[in-house]
Amino acid sequence: MSDSEENDSQSEHNKIGLPTKPSTSKSKSTSTATEPETDSDSQSDEDNGTMDMIRRFFSQTFNLASGTLADNEGITVDKVIPELTFEGLSSHWREHGFKNIVTMVGAGISTSAGIPDFRSPGSGLYNNLKKYKLPHPTAIFDVDYFQKNPTPFFALAKELYPGSFEPTPAHYFVRLLHEKGLLQRHYTQNIDTLDRLAGLPENKIIEAHGSFYTNHCLKCKHEYDMAWMKKKIFADELPSCEECNGLVKPDIVFFGENLPANFYNSPEEDFKECDLLIIMGTSLEVQPFASLIHRAGPRCIRLLINRDAVGRASFAPWMDPSGKALLYGKPKNTRDVAFLGDCDAGVWELVEALGWEEELQQLISDGQKDMEEEDNKSGSDEDKPQTSVKDCAKK
């Protein structure tokens, strides 16, 4: 995600390497004068030095040529794989494989299920909260505001509650990685529990921002399960604790709350042997989740599948002192690859290249069948998914 507007064309996606602009500047001439330096000469040298610094700044920041062989033609990088393109990565995967894959995802993998992302102009969640008359859009996830006025949050929760939507092909792709014994861990920003619904085991999932799966009383900490909370929400009742009458809140991480302990405890082990990090549907703007890309070792390939180019270095290079920003399309890139387009499209293209298309189709079909059986058992129309994963499947 990023969670912004779709590309104009669904048929073509930018699988980066991006071209860099050719050098158009001329080499700086050197002076052979031997006369004593005058004030004007000193000022001229100072001006030249300042201009040189400016040229280097724009060269590094915007990948523009600076006019020297050292900056342009002399770059030698030790690439992890020969070709840092989507096709090159697919070819390497077919021939050599990966053994320890970590996935990190955001709202962008759930948008094709009908769940809005947060920040897309016009369609994003934060752009459509006027009816709740909030002091500001993010107040709906502010723990202090929630304790004063929980009604807007639970009204929104009814619209977006897990069980009203089905997993997308991107969710089932992560499940497929698990089935093949390749998935080390799945980190998600999402609170929709679609990863669980796709059949991913709980011990493989780290819900960095929590979820509706468990709920606790803010006063006495008594725990309630998902079914109890769902019953309260769909009855339009504020969930009150049966022990102390306190307010019960889903274990979603609000602004002002700490992330779950496993988010901080697991990465050191998970990334130790990680040879492929797959990043899907996230803006990489929310910390500390976005910092996971820095956990990947220098020989770990990082694959971005996203609508927009995200994760790049900031405008000022010195604001990324670790030098661990994503470098796809940059001359000094050694390991980063990007597919710019919808997450489902990127997943289908990847599984086709790997020869896994039938396996993914089967997982989706089986998952759809299981959910239909659950719906028939419950006999409740309100629990039936609003958007079928078949709509997202490959035609």
Short mmCIF file of N, CA and C in Angstrom, two decimals, residues 176-255:
data_model
loop_
_atom_site.label_atom_id
_atom_site.label_comp_id
_atom_site.label_asym_id
_atom_site.label_seq_id
_atom_site.Cartn_x
_atom_site.Cartn_y
_atom_site.Cartn_z
N LEU A 176 1.15 -20.14 0.60
CA LEU A 176 1.86 -21.07 -0.27
C LEU A 176 3.34 -21.15 0.10
N LEU A 177 3.93 -20.02 0.43
CA LEU A 177 5.32 -20.03 0.89
C LEU A 177 5.47 -20.89 2.14
N HIS A 178 4.49 -20.80 3.04
CA HIS A 178 4.51 -21.63 4.25
C HIS A 178 4.38 -23.11 3.91
N GLU A 179 3.46 -23.42 3.02
CA GLU A 179 3.24 -24.83 2.64
C GLU A 179 4.50 -25.44 2.02
N LYS A 180 5.29 -24.63 1.37
CA LYS A 180 6.52 -25.11 0.75
C LYS A 180 7.71 -25.11 1.72
N GLY A 181 7.47 -24.71 2.96
CA GLY A 181 8.53 -24.71 3.97
C GLY A 181 9.53 -23.59 3.80
N LEU A 182 9.13 -22.51 3.13
CA LEU A 182 10.04 -21.41 2.84
C LEU A 182 9.84 -20.20 3.74
N LEU A 183 8.70 -20.13 4.43
CA LEU A 183 8.35 -18.93 5.19
C LEU A 183 8.93 -18.98 6.60
N GLN A 184 9.81 -18.03 6.88
CA GLN A 184 10.35 -17.89 8.23
C GLN A 184 9.34 -17.17 9.13
N ARG A 185 8.82 -16.04 8.64
CA ARG A 185 7.86 -15.27 9.42
C ARG A 185 7.10 -14.30 8.51
N HIS A 186 5.88 -14.00 8.94
CA HIS A 186 5.02 -13.06 8.21
C HIS A 186 4.69 -11.91 9.14
N TYR A 187 5.19 -10.71 8.81
CA TYR A 187 4.92 -9.50 9.59
C TYR A 187 3.83 -8.70 8.88
N THR A 188 2.80 -8.32 9.61
CA THR A 188 1.71 -7.57 8.99
C THR A 188 1.33 -6.36 9.82
N GLN A 189 0.99 -5.28 9.12
CA GLN A 189 0.43 -4.09 9.76
C GLN A 189 -1.07 -4.20 9.89
N ASN A 190 -1.67 -5.16 9.23
CA ASN A 190 -3.12 -5.21 9.09
C ASN A 190 -3.81 -5.80 10.32
N ILE A 191 -5.00 -5.31 10.57
CA ILE A 191 -5.78 -5.78 11.71
C ILE A 191 -6.96 -6.63 11.26
N ASP A 192 -7.01 -7.00 9.97
CA ASP A 192 -8.18 -7.66 9.41
C ASP A 192 -8.21 -9.17 9.59
N THR A 193 -7.13 -9.77 10.07
CA THR A 193 -6.98 -11.22 10.32
C THR A 193 -7.13 -12.07 9.06
N LEU A 194 -7.02 -11.47 7.87
CA LEU A 194 -7.15 -12.25 6.64
C LEU A 194 -6.00 -13.24 6.47
N ASP A 195 -4.86 -12.97 7.10
CA ASP A 195 -3.75 -13.91 7.06
C ASP A 195 -4.15 -15.22 7.73
N ARG A 196 -4.83 -15.11 8.87
CA ARG A 196 -5.31 -16.29 9.59
C ARG A 196 -6.38 -16.99 8.77
N LEU A 197 -7.28 -16.22 8.17
CA LEU A 197 -8.37 -16.80 7.38
C LEU A 197 -7.83 -17.55 6.16
N ALA A 198 -6.69 -17.11 5.65
CA ALA A 198 -6.06 -17.79 4.51
C ALA A 198 -5.40 -19.11 4.93
N GLY A 199 -5.33 -19.36 6.24
CA GLY A 199 -4.79 -20.63 6.71
C GLY A 199 -3.36 -20.55 7.22
N LEU A 200 -2.85 -19.34 7.41
CA LEU A 200 -1.49 -19.21 7.92
C LEU A 200 -1.50 -19.48 9.43
N PRO A 201 -0.61 -20.36 9.92
CA PRO A 201 -0.60 -20.69 11.35
C PRO A 201 -0.26 -19.48 12.21
N GLU A 202 -0.81 -19.46 13.42
CA GLU A 202 -0.59 -18.33 14.31
C GLU A 202 0.88 -18.11 14.63
N ASN A 203 1.65 -19.20 14.73
CA ASN A 203 3.06 -19.05 15.10
C ASN A 203 3.92 -18.47 13.99
N LYS A 204 3.34 -18.33 12.80
CA LYS A 204 4.06 -17.72 11.69
C LYS A 204 3.74 -16.23 11.53
N ILE A 205 2.73 -15.76 12.25
CA ILE A 205 2.24 -14.39 12.05
C ILE A 205 2.66 -13.49 13.20
N ILE A 206 3.15 -12.32 12.85
CA ILE A 206 3.36 -11.26 13.84
C ILE A 206 2.51 -10.08 13.41
N GLU A 207 1.45 -9.84 14.17
CA GLU A 207 0.53 -8.74 13.88
C GLU A 207 1.04 -7.51 14.59
N ALA A 208 1.86 -6.75 13.89
CA ALA A 208 2.58 -5.64 14.50
C ALA A 208 1.64 -4.60 15.10
N HIS A 209 0.48 -4.43 14.50
CA HIS A 209 -0.48 -3.44 14.99
C HIS A 209 -1.68 -4.10 15.65
N GLY A 210 -1.50 -5.38 16.04
CA GLY A 210 -2.57 -6.09 16.72
C GLY A 210 -3.67 -6.51 15.77
N SER A 211 -4.81 -6.97 16.36
CA SER A 211 -5.94 -7.40 15.55
C SER A 211 -7.18 -7.54 16.43
N PHE A 212 -8.28 -7.94 15.81
CA PHE A 212 -9.52 -8.19 16.53
C PHE A 212 -9.54 -9.59 17.16
N TYR A 213 -8.49 -10.35 16.98
CA TYR A 213 -8.51 -11.77 17.38
C TYR A 213 -8.69 -11.92 18.88
N THR A 214 -8.08 -11.03 19.67
CA THR A 214 -8.28 -11.03 21.12
C THR A 214 -8.67 -9.63 21.58
N ASN A 215 -9.27 -9.55 22.75
CA ASN A 215 -9.77 -8.29 23.28
C ASN A 215 -9.58 -8.28 24.80
N HIS A 216 -9.35 -7.09 25.36
CA HIS A 216 -9.13 -6.99 26.80
C HIS A 216 -9.86 -5.79 27.40
N CYS A 217 -10.30 -5.97 28.64
CA CYS A 217 -10.89 -4.87 29.39
C CYS A 217 -9.79 -3.88 29.75
N LEU A 218 -10.05 -2.61 29.48
CA LEU A 218 -9.05 -1.59 29.78
C LEU A 218 -8.86 -1.40 31.28
N LYS A 219 -9.83 -1.84 32.07
CA LYS A 219 -9.77 -1.63 33.51
C LYS A 219 -9.17 -2.82 34.26
N CYS A 220 -9.75 -4.00 34.08
CA CYS A 220 -9.28 -5.17 34.84
C CYS A 220 -8.46 -6.15 34.01
N LYS A 221 -8.34 -5.91 32.70
CA LYS A 221 -7.52 -6.72 31.78
C LYS A 221 -8.12 -8.09 31.49
N HIS A 222 -9.36 -8.32 31.85
CA HIS A 222 -10.00 -9.60 31.52
C HIS A 222 -10.06 -9.77 30.01
N GLU A 223 -9.78 -10.98 29.53
CA GLU A 223 -9.70 -11.24 28.09
C GLU A 223 -11.02 -11.78 27.54
N TYR A 224 -11.36 -11.34 26.35
CA TYR A 224 -12.53 -11.83 25.63
C TYR A 224 -12.12 -12.24 24.22
N ASP A 225 -12.81 -13.25 23.69
CA ASP A 225 -12.43 -13.74 22.37
C ASP A 225 -13.13 -12.96 21.26
N MET A 226 -12.79 -13.32 20.04
CA MET A 226 -13.28 -12.60 18.86
C MET A 226 -14.79 -12.74 18.70
N ALA A 227 -15.32 -13.93 19.00
CA ALA A 227 -16.76 -14.16 18.85
C ALA A 227 -17.56 -13.27 19.80
N TRP A 228 -17.06 -13.12 21.03
CA TRP A 228 -17.74 -12.27 22.02
C TRP A 228 -17.77 -10.82 21.53
N MET A 229 -16.64 -10.33 21.05
CA MET A 229 -16.56 -8.95 20.58
C MET A 229 -17.44 -8.73 19.36
N LYS A 230 -17.44 -9.70 18.45
CA LYS A 230 -18.24 -9.55 17.24
C LYS A 230 -19.73 -9.45 17.57
N LYS A 231 -20.17 -10.24 18.52
CA LYS A 231 -21.58 -10.21 18.92
C LYS A 231 -21.96 -8.83 19.45
N LYS A 232 -21.09 -8.24 20.25
CA LYS A 232 -21.35 -6.91 20.80
C LYS A 232 -21.39 -5.85 19.71
N ILE A 233 -20.42 -5.90 18.81
CA ILE A 233 -20.32 -4.89 17.75
C ILE A 233 -21.52 -4.93 16.83
N PHE A 234 -21.94 -6.13 16.41
CA PHE A 234 -23.05 -6.22 15.47
C PHE A 234 -24.40 -6.02 16.13
N ALA A 235 -24.43 -6.03 17.46
CA ALA A 235 -25.65 -5.67 18.19
C ALA A 235 -25.67 -4.19 18.52
N ASP A 236 -24.66 -3.46 18.05
CA ASP A 236 -24.53 -2.03 18.31
C ASP A 236 -24.48 -1.72 19.80
N GLU A 237 -23.80 -2.61 20.54
CA GLU A 237 -23.62 -2.40 21.97
C GLU A 237 -22.16 -2.04 22.25
N LEU A 238 -21.95 -1.08 23.13
CA LEU A 238 -20.58 -0.84 23.57
C LEU A 238 -20.14 -2.03 24.41
N PRO A 239 -19.02 -2.66 24.09
CA PRO A 239 -18.60 -3.86 24.82
C PRO A 239 -18.11 -3.53 26.23
N SER A 240 -18.90 -3.91 27.21
CA SER A 240 -18.56 -3.66 28.61
C SER A 240 -18.13 -4.96 29.27
N CYS A 241 -17.14 -4.87 30.12
CA CYS A 241 -16.59 -6.03 30.81
C CYS A 241 -17.64 -6.66 31.73
N GLU A 242 -17.76 -7.98 31.69
CA GLU A 242 -18.70 -8.68 32.53
C GLU A 242 -18.19 -8.83 33.96
N GLU A 243 -16.92 -8.50 34.17
CA GLU A 243 -16.33 -8.61 35.49
C GLU A 243 -16.38 -7.28 36.26
N CYS A 244 -16.06 -6.17 35.56
CA CYS A 244 -15.95 -4.89 36.27
C CYS A 244 -16.73 -3.76 35.60
N ASN A 245 -17.39 -4.08 34.49
CA ASN A 245 -18.16 -3.09 33.71
C ASN A 245 -17.27 -2.05 33.02
N GLY A 246 -15.96 -2.33 32.92
CA GLY A 246 -15.07 -1.45 32.19
C GLY A 246 -15.23 -1.60 30.69
N LEU A 247 -14.63 -0.71 29.93
CA LEU A 247 -14.70 -0.74 28.47
C LEU A 247 -13.75 -1.80 27.92
N VAL A 248 -14.25 -2.65 27.05
CA VAL A 248 -13.42 -3.70 26.43
C VAL A 248 -12.96 -3.22 25.06
N LYS A 249 -11.68 -3.33 24.80
CA LYS A 249 -11.09 -2.84 23.55
C LYS A 249 -10.41 -3.99 22.81
N PRO A 250 -10.62 -4.08 21.50
CA PRO A 250 -9.85 -5.07 20.72
C PRO A 250 -8.35 -4.82 20.88
N ASP A 251 -7.58 -5.86 20.78
CA ASP A 251 -6.12 -5.74 20.95
C ASP A 251 -5.47 -5.18 19.70
N ILE A 252 -6.00 -4.06 19.24
CA ILE A 252 -5.43 -3.30 18.14
C ILE A 252 -4.54 -2.22 18.73
N VAL A 253 -3.38 -2.02 18.13
CA VAL A 253 -2.45 -1.03 18.65
C VAL A 253 -2.90 0.36 18.21
N PHE A 254 -3.33 1.15 19.17
CA PHE A 254 -3.72 2.53 18.90
C PHE A 254 -2.51 3.45 19.07
N PHE A 255 -2.64 4.66 18.54
CA PHE A 255 -1.63 5.67 18.80
C PHE A 255 -1.54 5.88 20.30
#
